[in-house]
XYZ file of N, CA and C in Angstrom:
831
model
N -33.908 -35.765 -53.849
C -34.127 -34.344 -53.664
C -34.223 -33.650 -54.819
N -35.156 -32.861 -55.018
C -35.245 -31.975 -56.401
C -34.146 -30.750 -56.421
N -33.740 -30.346 -57.608
C -33.007 -29.267 -57.780
C -33.322 -28.070 -56.952
N -34.585 -27.643 -56.968
C -35.195 -26.528 -56.223
C -34.837 -26.792 -54.896
N -35.154 -27.972 -54.178
C -34.893 -28.146 -52.656
C -33.481 -28.018 -52.503
N -32.586 -28.515 -53.328
C -31.233 -28.708 -53.170
C -30.533 -26.932 -53.084
N -31.083 -26.206 -53.937
C -30.688 -24.779 -54.170
C -31.220 -23.952 -52.758
N -32.464 -24.382 -52.473
C -32.885 -23.639 -51.145
C -32.020 -24.057 -49.971
N -31.685 -25.315 -49.760
C -30.914 -25.651 -48.705
C -29.410 -24.981 -48.659
N -28.780 -24.811 -49.901
C -27.482 -24.148 -49.925
C -27.527 -22.766 -49.694
N -28.930 -22.090 -50.102
C -28.958 -20.619 -49.856
C -29.197 -20.496 -48.334
N -29.893 -21.328 -47.662
C -30.006 -21.253 -46.092
C -28.710 -21.476 -45.463
N -27.799 -22.310 -46.113
C -26.677 -22.630 -45.584
C -25.719 -21.532 -45.509
N -25.522 -20.748 -46.667
C -24.899 -19.413 -46.852
C -25.441 -18.478 -45.934
N -26.682 -18.248 -45.800
C -27.316 -17.332 -44.889
C -26.723 -17.478 -43.455
N -26.755 -18.634 -42.944
C -26.227 -19.036 -41.597
C -24.861 -18.620 -41.536
N -24.053 -18.882 -42.401
C -22.608 -18.557 -42.487
C -22.377 -17.131 -42.236
N -23.247 -16.237 -43.159
C -22.974 -14.690 -43.168
C -23.474 -14.258 -41.810
N -24.629 -14.717 -41.209
C -25.035 -14.189 -40.075
C -24.321 -14.493 -38.834
N -23.719 -15.563 -38.671
C -22.940 -15.933 -37.582
C -21.573 -15.432 -37.681
N -20.961 -15.079 -38.939
C -19.687 -14.881 -39.039
C -18.547 -15.800 -38.774
N -19.220 -17.227 -38.685
C -18.252 -18.308 -38.512
C -18.590 -19.330 -39.716
N -17.578 -20.092 -40.051
C -17.574 -20.963 -41.076
C -18.551 -22.061 -40.678
N -19.575 -22.462 -41.419
C -20.583 -23.376 -41.114
C -19.892 -24.727 -41.126
N -20.216 -25.588 -40.158
C -19.569 -26.842 -40.075
C -20.712 -27.922 -39.772
N -20.672 -28.968 -40.737
C -21.636 -29.805 -40.619
C -21.689 -30.638 -39.343
N -20.484 -30.718 -38.614
C -20.348 -31.275 -37.247
C -20.292 -30.090 -36.125
N -21.390 -29.717 -35.667
C -21.596 -28.660 -34.680
C -20.717 -28.812 -33.582
N -20.424 -30.167 -33.177
C -19.566 -30.248 -31.918
C -18.095 -29.786 -32.131
N -17.698 -29.768 -33.429
C -16.292 -29.239 -33.827
C -16.146 -27.748 -33.394
N -17.233 -26.993 -33.940
C -17.360 -25.597 -33.672
C -17.461 -25.412 -32.282
N -18.133 -26.033 -31.347
C -18.308 -25.959 -29.844
C -16.956 -26.057 -29.344
N -16.229 -27.125 -29.733
C -14.984 -27.310 -29.337
C -13.884 -26.229 -29.362
N -14.170 -25.737 -30.710
C -13.221 -24.622 -31.103
C -13.513 -23.413 -30.010
N -14.716 -23.128 -29.761
C -15.049 -22.041 -28.936
C -14.453 -22.376 -27.480
N -14.599 -23.560 -26.986
C -14.178 -23.855 -25.581
C -12.797 -24.071 -25.426
N -11.845 -23.735 -26.425
C -10.469 -24.257 -26.336
C -9.674 -23.462 -25.377
N -10.185 -22.211 -24.734
C -9.423 -21.473 -23.898
C -9.076 -22.228 -22.609
N -7.883 -22.104 -22.119
C -7.358 -22.689 -20.862
C -7.988 -22.042 -19.526
N -8.196 -22.791 -18.555
C -8.606 -22.312 -17.310
C -8.042 -21.025 -16.878
N -6.716 -20.935 -17.084
C -6.138 -19.660 -16.715
C -6.559 -18.435 -17.503
N -6.749 -18.749 -18.719
C -7.161 -17.646 -19.636
C -8.685 -17.339 -19.255
N -9.454 -18.274 -19.038
C -10.717 -18.102 -18.637
C -10.894 -17.205 -17.288
N -9.959 -17.585 -16.241
C -9.927 -16.845 -15.013
C -9.565 -15.452 -15.219
N -8.346 -15.036 -16.015
C -7.907 -13.872 -16.350
C -9.013 -13.059 -16.970
N -9.759 -13.660 -17.883
C -10.700 -12.912 -18.649
C -11.691 -12.347 -17.790
N -12.219 -13.440 -16.704
C -13.264 -13.087 -15.770
C -12.838 -11.791 -14.859
N -11.687 -11.957 -14.431
C -10.967 -11.028 -13.594
C -11.064 -9.590 -14.212
N -10.791 -9.520 -15.520
C -10.767 -8.171 -16.115
C -12.105 -7.568 -16.335
N -13.048 -8.623 -16.109
C -14.422 -8.112 -16.460
C -15.123 -7.485 -15.263
N -14.567 -7.446 -14.074
C -15.125 -7.065 -12.933
C -14.857 -5.501 -12.821
N -15.908 -4.751 -12.259
C -15.747 -3.298 -12.192
C -14.574 -3.052 -11.047
N -13.734 -2.187 -11.322
C -12.577 -2.029 -10.468
C -12.906 -1.209 -9.223
N -12.237 -1.536 -8.123
C -12.428 -0.741 -6.884
C -11.793 0.480 -7.107
N -12.329 1.542 -6.448
C -11.600 2.837 -6.698
C -10.677 3.076 -5.368
N -9.501 3.234 -5.824
C -8.443 3.525 -4.886
C -7.958 5.028 -4.999
N -8.179 5.954 -4.122
C -7.810 7.341 -4.364
C -6.648 7.645 -3.558
N -5.946 6.870 -2.762
C -4.878 7.177 -1.780
C -3.626 7.489 -2.704
N -3.000 8.818 -2.448
C -1.903 9.164 -3.155
C -0.770 8.253 -3.290
N -0.633 7.470 -1.953
C 0.536 6.537 -1.777
C 0.342 5.436 -2.622
N -0.709 5.278 -3.423
C -0.776 3.822 -4.267
C -0.676 4.440 -5.798
N 0.303 4.927 -6.176
C 0.288 5.618 -7.563
C 0.208 4.424 -8.686
N 0.348 3.251 -8.266
C 0.247 2.204 -9.481
C -0.946 1.979 -9.947
N -2.159 2.448 -9.367
C -3.422 2.272 -9.602
C -3.881 3.110 -10.679
N -3.150 4.299 -10.873
C -3.452 5.217 -11.877
C -2.788 4.717 -13.235
N -3.302 5.325 -14.124
C -2.581 5.149 -15.603
C -1.517 6.099 -15.804
N -1.387 7.245 -15.258
C -0.302 8.108 -15.418
C 1.082 7.529 -15.135
N 1.934 7.909 -15.923
C 3.412 7.261 -15.645
C 4.180 8.395 -14.886
N 3.931 8.129 -13.420
C 4.707 9.154 -12.581
C 5.981 8.292 -12.062
N 6.855 9.181 -11.563
C 8.256 8.670 -11.068
C 7.856 7.568 -10.181
N 6.902 7.714 -9.245
C 6.823 6.732 -8.269
C 6.197 5.436 -8.789
N 5.345 5.565 -9.646
C 4.819 4.420 -10.311
C 5.802 3.551 -11.244
N 6.710 4.394 -11.753
C 7.806 3.777 -12.698
C 8.856 2.903 -11.685
N 9.024 3.557 -10.407
C 9.819 2.686 -9.483
C 9.295 1.457 -9.173
N 7.916 1.447 -9.021
C 7.164 0.080 -8.714
C 7.370 -0.871 -9.882
N 7.300 -0.183 -11.078
C 7.365 -1.049 -12.326
C 8.848 -1.724 -12.514
N 9.662 -0.851 -12.023
C 11.136 -1.487 -11.916
C 11.289 -2.515 -11.050
N 10.777 -2.394 -9.762
C 10.563 -3.406 -8.796
C 9.978 -4.596 -9.361
N 8.866 -4.418 -10.050
C 8.045 -5.574 -10.694
C 8.930 -6.357 -11.681
N 9.766 -5.584 -12.370
C 10.634 -6.354 -13.463
C 11.665 -7.118 -12.650
N 12.224 -6.536 -11.582
C 13.217 -7.250 -10.766
C 12.795 -8.565 -10.121
N 11.579 -8.362 -9.565
C 10.961 -9.617 -9.072
C 10.689 -10.645 -10.032
N 10.176 -10.274 -11.246
C 10.118 -11.205 -12.181
C 11.358 -11.938 -12.569
N 12.378 -11.125 -12.860
C 13.695 -11.775 -13.182
C 14.215 -12.493 -12.105
N 14.184 -12.218 -10.728
C 14.685 -12.931 -9.573
C 13.921 -14.334 -9.417
N 12.605 -14.259 -9.698
C 11.864 -15.508 -9.495
C 11.570 -16.426 -10.824
N 12.260 -16.170 -11.777
C 12.011 -16.788 -12.992
C 13.096 -18.139 -12.785
N 12.220 -19.257 -12.853
C 12.805 -20.633 -12.683
C 12.230 -21.622 -13.276
N 12.807 -22.941 -13.523
C 11.939 -24.135 -13.840
C 11.113 -24.352 -13.017
N 11.280 -24.281 -11.695
C 10.259 -24.524 -10.579
C 9.736 -23.265 -10.304
N 8.499 -23.058 -10.423
C 7.760 -21.713 -10.124
C 8.188 -21.297 -8.591
N 8.810 -19.995 -8.488
C 8.822 -19.326 -7.135
C 7.769 -18.269 -7.141
N 6.856 -18.572 -6.946
C 5.569 -17.640 -6.962
C 4.934 -17.184 -5.662
N 5.443 -17.730 -4.513
C 4.880 -17.282 -3.335
C 5.937 -16.340 -2.689
N 5.681 -15.111 -2.265
C 6.585 -14.248 -1.765
C 6.085 -13.349 -0.585
N 6.904 -13.360 0.603
C 6.520 -12.539 1.627
C 7.199 -11.252 1.689
N 6.302 -10.196 2.101
C 6.874 -8.926 2.261
C 6.805 -8.376 3.806
N 8.082 -8.054 4.286
C 8.108 -7.652 5.556
C 9.085 -6.521 5.875
N 9.222 -5.954 7.208
C 10.189 -5.055 7.413
C 10.554 -5.410 8.853
N 11.585 -4.392 9.319
C 12.107 -4.607 10.505
C 11.285 -4.230 11.723
N 10.660 -2.755 11.595
C 9.674 -2.348 12.624
C 8.597 -1.813 11.819
N 7.588 -1.261 12.449
C 6.352 -0.756 11.975
C 6.441 0.727 11.192
N 5.738 0.860 10.367
C 5.721 2.287 9.568
C 6.831 2.372 8.703
N 7.189 1.051 8.014
C 8.321 1.470 7.088
C 7.790 1.075 5.750
N 6.475 0.945 5.547
C 5.858 1.079 4.318
C 5.808 -0.303 3.612
N 5.880 -1.403 4.264
C 5.586 -2.781 3.794
C 4.401 -2.935 3.144
N 3.293 -2.642 3.738
C 1.885 -2.635 3.191
C 1.714 -1.925 1.877
N 2.176 -0.816 1.843
C 2.269 0.004 0.557
C 3.106 -0.614 -0.496
N 4.156 -1.066 -0.116
C 4.941 -1.793 -0.958
C 4.292 -3.207 -1.552
N 3.738 -3.852 -0.686
C 2.953 -4.970 -0.992
C 1.876 -4.863 -2.019
N 0.993 -3.739 -1.706
C 0.035 -3.297 -2.512
C 0.332 -2.766 -3.998
N 1.267 -1.836 -3.918
C 1.894 -1.340 -5.244
C 2.568 -2.419 -5.998
N 3.195 -3.284 -5.419
C 3.792 -4.306 -6.243
C 2.713 -5.316 -6.768
N 1.797 -5.654 -5.953
C 0.755 -6.536 -6.422
C -0.123 -5.813 -7.589
N -0.183 -4.457 -7.636
C -1.118 -4.039 -8.550
C -0.229 -3.958 -9.960
N 1.170 -3.523 -9.754
C 2.071 -3.440 -10.820
C 2.091 -4.832 -11.627
N 2.242 -5.962 -10.814
C 2.200 -7.240 -11.408
C 0.952 -7.610 -11.874
N -0.203 -7.331 -11.401
C -1.496 -7.685 -11.915
C -1.794 -6.907 -13.263
N -1.110 -5.769 -13.338
C -1.308 -5.055 -14.778
C -0.431 -5.634 -15.856
N 0.575 -6.501 -15.492
C 1.372 -6.864 -16.342
C 0.721 -8.205 -17.170
N 0.821 -8.240 -18.424
C 0.085 -9.173 -19.208
C 0.097 -10.591 -18.854
N 1.130 -11.020 -18.238
C 1.290 -12.642 -18.096
C 0.830 -13.180 -16.860
N 0.661 -12.280 -15.904
C 0.254 -12.794 -14.491
C -0.848 -12.445 -13.883
N -1.450 -13.239 -13.096
C -2.564 -12.922 -12.068
C -1.792 -12.788 -10.685
N -2.445 -12.224 -9.860
C -1.902 -11.912 -8.520
C -2.905 -12.009 -7.550
N -2.527 -12.685 -6.527
C -3.310 -12.838 -5.183
C -2.432 -12.115 -4.120
N -2.992 -11.084 -3.422
C -2.521 -10.405 -2.257
C -3.193 -10.930 -1.110
N -2.359 -11.304 -0.104
C -2.923 -11.800 1.075
C -2.507 -10.986 2.318
N -3.387 -10.578 3.134
C -3.118 -9.702 4.283
C -2.810 -10.707 5.527
N -1.785 -11.077 5.840
C -1.284 -11.943 6.847
C -0.904 -11.128 8.022
N -1.123 -9.932 8.030
C -0.814 -9.109 9.350
C -1.963 -9.203 10.049
N -2.165 -10.194 10.692
C -3.499 -10.405 11.548
C -3.476 -9.725 12.761
N -2.337 -9.085 13.268
C -2.307 -8.165 14.387
C -2.960 -6.855 14.153
N -2.478 -6.355 13.037
C -3.229 -4.967 12.703
C -3.308 -4.858 11.153
N -4.380 -5.485 10.549
C -4.553 -5.567 9.155
C -4.970 -4.360 8.632
N -4.489 -3.950 7.626
C -4.614 -2.544 7.098
C -4.973 -2.500 5.567
N -4.630 -3.594 4.726
C -4.951 -3.384 3.324
C -6.164 -3.245 2.873
N -7.196 -3.846 3.468
C -8.710 -3.550 3.280
C -8.942 -2.163 3.278
N -8.325 -1.340 4.025
C -8.598 0.134 4.164
C -8.307 0.886 2.841
N -7.144 0.516 2.291
C -6.799 1.036 0.946
C -7.652 0.831 0.034
N -8.276 -0.333 0.018
C -9.379 -0.738 -0.897
C -10.559 -0.019 -0.569
N -10.644 0.618 0.577
C -12.017 1.080 0.899
C -13.201 0.092 1.439
N -12.861 -1.173 1.704
C -13.880 -2.096 2.022
C -13.759 -2.473 3.505
N -14.875 -3.060 3.860
C -15.014 -3.926 5.338
C -15.355 -5.192 5.058
N -14.391 -6.147 4.972
C -14.742 -7.598 4.554
C -15.221 -8.185 5.636
N -16.344 -9.090 5.486
C -16.950 -9.754 6.445
C -16.241 -11.214 6.815
N -15.334 -11.587 5.958
C -14.523 -12.711 6.360
C -13.146 -12.608 5.608
N -12.277 -13.406 5.997
C -11.011 -13.530 5.524
C -10.086 -14.583 5.949
N -8.979 -14.493 5.965
C -7.867 -15.466 6.246
C -8.237 -16.157 7.563
N -8.329 -15.325 8.612
C -8.711 -15.701 9.914
C -9.730 -16.740 9.927
N -10.791 -16.578 9.092
C -11.935 -17.562 9.052
C -11.530 -18.822 8.434
N -10.682 -18.737 7.170
C -10.310 -19.824 6.570
C -9.376 -20.830 7.640
N -8.540 -20.191 8.249
C -7.753 -20.930 9.284
C -8.354 -21.322 10.477
N -9.279 -20.580 11.135
C -9.896 -20.971 12.332
C -11.250 -21.779 12.105
N -11.991 -21.504 11.146
C -13.232 -21.787 10.990
C -13.249 -22.820 9.713
N -12.201 -23.140 9.172
C -12.262 -23.999 7.894
C -13.111 -23.487 6.570
N -13.080 -22.060 6.596
C -13.967 -21.559 5.605
C -13.216 -21.619 4.205
N -14.096 -22.081 3.188
C -13.336 -22.516 1.898
C -12.746 -21.083 1.492
N -11.633 -21.048 0.940
C -10.871 -19.828 0.320
C -11.727 -19.048 -0.596
N -12.404 -19.833 -1.429
C -13.394 -19.013 -2.474
C -14.400 -18.125 -1.798
N -14.748 -18.502 -0.556
C -15.793 -17.510 0.076
C -15.070 -16.362 0.582
N -13.754 -16.394 0.733
C -13.068 -15.174 1.241
C -12.397 -14.207 0.294
N -12.116 -14.756 -1.043
C -11.399 -13.969 -2.052
C -12.326 -12.883 -2.502
N -11.621 -11.882 -2.877
C -12.385 -10.491 -3.284
C -11.648 -10.163 -4.607
N -12.566 -10.213 -5.674
C -11.893 -9.745 -7.223
C -12.052 -8.260 -7.132
N -10.694 -7.494 -7.466
C -10.607 -6.137 -7.078
C -11.095 -5.441 -8.408
N -10.920 -6.088 -9.767
C -11.134 -5.426 -10.941
C -9.997 -4.527 -11.353
N -8.868 -4.528 -10.497
C -7.673 -3.717 -10.956
C -6.819 -4.694 -11.510
N -6.588 -4.704 -12.679
C -5.705 -5.665 -13.437
C -6.379 -7.047 -13.293
N -5.546 -8.025 -12.938
C -5.875 -9.511 -12.729
C -5.475 -9.587 -11.224
N -5.981 -8.644 -10.316
C -5.676 -8.719 -8.770
C -6.858 -9.271 -8.085
N -6.536 -10.295 -7.313
C -7.583 -10.775 -6.175
C -6.949 -10.496 -4.818
N -7.694 -10.376 -3.928
C -7.405 -9.889 -2.551
C -7.918 -10.800 -1.545
N -7.111 -11.518 -0.551
C -7.561 -12.207 0.511
C -7.301 -11.314 1.775
N -8.438 -10.640 2.364
C -8.173 -9.878 3.541
C -7.963 -10.824 4.679
N -7.440 -9.977 5.933
C -7.181 -10.779 7.029
C -8.552 -11.241 7.744
N -9.564 -10.410 7.507
C -10.942 -10.937 8.037
C -11.026 -10.207 9.331
N -10.210 -10.362 10.257
C -10.226 -9.664 11.733
C -8.995 -9.592 12.301
N -8.795 -8.701 13.265
C -7.504 -8.629 14.066
C -7.601 -9.655 15.282
N -6.357 -10.252 15.506
C -6.163 -11.234 16.595
C -5.086 -10.700 17.492
N -5.147 -10.860 18.781
C -4.266 -10.396 19.869
C -2.879 -11.267 19.426
N -3.094 -12.686 19.309
C -1.911 -13.487 19.262
C -2.244 -14.388 18.067
N -2.013 -14.404 16.728
C -2.247 -15.187 15.732
C -1.190 -16.165 15.279
N -0.036 -16.269 16.307
C 1.041 -17.106 15.761
C 0.626 -18.696 15.639
N -0.263 -18.995 16.564
C -0.664 -20.452 16.400
C -1.343 -20.805 15.006
N -2.274 -19.959 14.739
C -2.935 -20.115 13.517
C -1.988 -19.969 12.262
N -0.966 -18.981 12.280
C -0.095 -18.670 11.201
C 0.853 -19.989 11.114
N 1.270 -20.635 12.149
C 2.270 -21.816 12.161
C 1.470 -23.099 11.890
N 0.169 -23.049 12.025
C -0.427 -24.392 11.725
C -0.399 -25.085 10.544
N -0.841 -26.326 10.510
C -0.724 -27.214 9.283
C -1.786 -26.590 8.408
N -2.916 -26.046 8.715
C -3.925 -25.480 7.993
C -3.222 -24.342 7.092
N -2.363 -23.534 7.763
C -1.806 -22.413 6.991
C -0.793 -22.964 5.855
N -0.077 -24.024 6.260
C 0.859 -24.648 5.364
C 0.031 -25.044 4.085
N -1.083 -25.800 4.401
C -1.851 -26.375 3.269
C -2.593 -25.373 2.473
N -2.823 -24.003 2.993
C -3.514 -22.923 2.209
C -2.502 -22.338 1.267
N -1.199 -22.157 1.910
C 0.015 -21.608 0.922
C 0.195 -22.668 -0.142
N 0.088 -23.934 0.151
C 0.329 -24.848 -0.874
C -0.665 -24.955 -1.840
N -1.794 -24.719 -1.574
C -2.988 -24.672 -2.346
C -2.961 -23.434 -3.303
N -2.580 -22.265 -2.796
C -2.515 -21.151 -3.404
C -1.322 -21.105 -4.413
N -0.277 -21.796 -4.140
C 0.887 -21.807 -4.920
C 0.762 -22.711 -6.125
N 0.048 -23.848 -5.951
C -0.277 -24.815 -6.987
C -1.487 -24.586 -7.957
N -2.458 -23.730 -7.550
C -3.631 -23.512 -8.162
C -3.359 -22.969 -9.705
N -2.593 -21.904 -9.659
C -2.249 -21.337 -11.098
C -0.696 -21.020 -11.273
N -0.236 -21.561 -12.228
C 1.248 -21.417 -12.667
C 1.653 -20.108 -12.594
N 0.821 -19.341 -13.155
C 0.970 -18.007 -13.611
C 0.789 -16.944 -12.407
N 0.378 -17.452 -11.412
C -0.125 -16.380 -10.337
C 1.025 -16.264 -9.284
N 1.275 -14.830 -9.029
C 2.125 -14.459 -7.852
C 1.109 -14.367 -6.643
N 1.590 -14.760 -5.587
C 0.972 -14.749 -4.245
C 1.807 -13.966 -3.452
N 1.377 -12.744 -2.975
C 2.336 -11.927 -2.141
C 1.500 -11.883 -0.681
N 2.468 -12.092 0.389
C 1.930 -12.029 1.791
C 2.301 -10.906 2.404
N 1.414 -9.902 3.123
C 1.883 -8.815 3.698
C 1.936 -9.354 5.108
N 2.994 -9.050 6.029
C 3.164 -9.558 7.186
C 3.253 -8.448 8.263
N 3.294 -8.897 9.659
C 3.661 -7.902 10.507
C 5.242 -7.633 10.561
N 5.850 -6.402 11.257
C 7.159 -6.227 11.116
C 8.022 -7.513 11.932
N 9.117 -7.646 11.538
C 9.804 -8.888 11.912
C 10.466 -8.850 13.283
N 10.932 -7.553 13.690
C 11.665 -7.386 14.934
C 10.926 -7.761 16.062
N 9.583 -7.232 16.201
C 9.059 -7.294 17.645
C 8.224 -8.652 17.537
N 7.794 -9.204 16.286
C 7.103 -10.472 16.340
C 7.583 -11.469 15.531
N 7.187 -12.853 15.724
C 7.767 -14.077 14.917
C 6.993 -14.430 13.665
N 5.772 -13.648 13.512
C 4.992 -14.180 12.450
C 5.733 -14.091 11.085
N 6.456 -13.110 10.854
C 7.063 -13.108 9.481
C 8.045 -14.234 9.340
N 8.937 -14.495 10.298
C 9.930 -15.707 10.194
C 9.305 -17.023 10.236
N 8.059 -17.207 10.790
C 7.372 -18.456 10.625
C 6.917 -18.514 9.208
N 6.164 -17.608 8.667
C 5.683 -17.609 7.416
C 6.733 -17.749 6.207
N 7.933 -17.115 6.503
C 8.952 -17.109 5.618
C 9.574 -18.487 5.220
N 9.306 -19.372 6.156
C 9.925 -20.662 6.085
C 8.953 -21.459 5.155
N 7.744 -20.989 4.996
C 6.565 -21.480 4.163
C 6.593 -21.231 2.637
N 6.985 -20.121 2.242
C 6.912 -19.365 0.933
C 8.279 -19.561 0.369
N 8.189 -19.100 -0.912
C 9.488 -19.268 -1.758
C 10.608 -18.307 -1.529
N 10.090 -17.006 -1.209
C 11.193 -15.915 -1.139
C 10.522 -14.715 -0.199
N 11.432 -13.990 0.264
C 11.224 -12.698 0.872
C 11.690 -11.547 0.396
N 10.795 -10.476 0.476
C 11.273 -9.153 0.164
C 11.270 -8.179 1.401
N 12.393 -7.494 1.527
C 12.398 -6.732 2.807
C 12.296 -5.172 2.476
N 11.511 -4.472 3.299
C 11.257 -3.144 3.167
C 11.895 -2.405 4.190
N 12.814 -1.350 3.854
C 13.707 -0.572 4.842
C 13.220 0.886 4.499
N 12.715 1.652 5.486
C 12.443 2.962 5.384
C 13.436 3.908 6.024
N 14.037 4.707 5.291
C 15.135 5.686 5.701
C 14.922 6.190 6.865
N 15.930 6.098 7.951
C 15.735 6.820 9.151
C 14.676 6.073 10.174
N 14.254 4.896 10.024
C 13.321 4.371 10.902
C 13.858 3.273 11.776
N 14.301 2.184 11.402
C 15.037 1.250 12.164
C 16.501 1.404 12.375
N 17.041 1.151 13.775
C 18.397 1.449 13.747
C 19.295 0.378 12.909
N 20.428 0.889 12.695
C 21.371 -0.056 11.797
C 21.736 -1.378 12.395
N 21.713 -1.302 13.678
C 22.104 -2.573 14.509
C 20.908 -3.697 14.244
N 19.698 -3.145 14.624
C 18.481 -3.753 14.585
C 18.346 -4.218 13.166
N 18.459 -3.453 12.161
C 18.309 -3.746 10.736
C 19.134 -5.121 10.255
N 20.481 -4.989 10.555
C 21.325 -5.859 10.162
C 21.070 -7.059 10.827
N 20.607 -7.050 12.080
C 20.512 -8.397 12.811
C 19.233 -9.105 12.304
N 18.210 -8.355 11.964
C 17.004 -8.940 11.246
C 17.380 -9.409 9.892
N 17.910 -8.795 9.127
C 18.185 -9.230 7.711
C 19.157 -10.575 7.805
N 20.062 -10.526 8.729
C 20.851 -11.869 8.861
C 19.977 -12.950 9.220
N 18.842 -12.827 9.758
C 18.064 -13.862 10.229
C 17.285 -14.364 9.024
N 16.980 -13.277 8.145
C 16.243 -13.697 6.804
C 17.062 -14.285 5.716
N 18.437 -14.105 5.800
C 19.253 -14.496 4.682
C 19.102 -16.079 4.266
N 18.674 -16.698 5.378
C 18.430 -18.196 5.018
C 17.061 -18.541 4.463
N 16.236 -17.460 4.213
C 14.952 -17.500 3.777
C 14.696 -17.193 2.377
N 15.723 -17.232 1.474
C 15.606 -16.866 0.095
C 15.429 -15.406 0.070
N 16.192 -14.547 0.627
C 15.978 -13.124 0.689
C 16.255 -12.598 -0.710
N 15.051 -12.098 -1.360
C 15.323 -11.619 -2.779
C 16.175 -10.400 -2.712
N 15.903 -9.403 -1.908
C 16.422 -8.087 -1.700
C 15.817 -7.079 -0.886
N 16.264 -5.944 -0.975
C 15.811 -4.946 -0.001
C 15.228 -3.758 -0.765
N 14.013 -3.252 -0.535
C 13.381 -2.111 -1.062
C 13.643 -0.886 -0.197
N 14.351 0.087 -0.620
C 14.837 1.259 0.463
C 13.709 2.211 0.126
N 12.840 2.471 1.040
C 11.745 3.181 1.041
C 11.922 4.750 1.508
N 11.125 5.621 1.046
C 11.176 7.146 1.374
C 12.588 7.699 1.492
N 13.208 7.556 0.496
C 14.580 7.906 0.457
C 14.662 9.504 0.185
N 15.632 10.186 0.853
C 15.643 11.634 0.699
C 16.842 11.885 -0.343
N 16.441 12.474 -1.522
C 17.677 12.883 -2.269
C 17.785 14.264 -2.849
N 18.665 14.858 -2.747
C 18.717 16.320 -3.150
C 19.745 16.534 -4.380
N 19.203 17.108 -5.397
C 19.950 17.448 -6.646
C 20.191 18.941 -6.773
N 21.370 19.279 -6.938
C 21.725 20.635 -7.136
C 21.631 21.071 -8.771
N 20.841 21.994 -9.004
C 20.719 22.598 -10.308
C 20.446 24.053 -10.450
N 21.305 24.802 -10.913
C 21.192 26.112 -11.097
C 20.984 26.796 -9.750
N 21.754 26.390 -8.748
C 21.697 26.982 -7.329
C 20.369 26.758 -6.685
N 19.611 25.785 -7.024
C 18.476 25.582 -6.331
C 18.449 23.936 -5.954
N 17.990 23.776 -4.853
C 18.108 22.311 -4.552
C 16.561 21.724 -4.537
N 16.332 20.623 -5.034
C 15.107 19.926 -5.389
C 14.956 18.710 -4.553
N 13.826 18.633 -3.806
C 13.564 17.543 -2.914
C 13.210 16.498 -3.819
């Protein structure tokens, strides 16, 4: 090779380096391997963050906004408590949220907790609507899903077909799909156990939160609690009777009960002769 040809080759080599911003490597496979070094979890999180977010305007979901309101901070505290309570050598990443009776705020708690966790740097979150009697979570997202958990259980629909990427942090949503009059057979089925096992094992950093019907009138929550790692109980002030509440909590103590979220509390602070709600 002549000196002129050698000089031209070196000049072309330097030009490629400056254009790409990468150090030129005679073995291009090494450069390719460097680029593809991201783990499946990192790739999944990157993809979830690239999705356009679903707009939630409901004032009862303060965690979706960036403002640091008092309500949002309370859910952030709950998030921190959940992470601390579920930290273990063995991942405790599947959690059920229920209440004693209806209208205690379990679905709002499930959604706000899921969003708070999904915005946290280290975790992806899957929120599952397992209230197959009166599914409501999809309404907060403002969507009408064509399929969901019911179709995965009853029709063997692959999970991937029913998952909805929300674009809100690293949050994925599995809707109920449709309401059923009596879903207990489906929820207690081997297929349900397999789905929970699959969701638990797929990603180590993923929290899976199951919103369920209230525990007092129905058996659904008790059946599902035996399949997941832990249970979070929601109590709304002035809603369930003390006797019913204590009886229900006693039943869930054996289900790794993490704790109780006291919802809609009324506190009055006296300041300069004025009472503030």
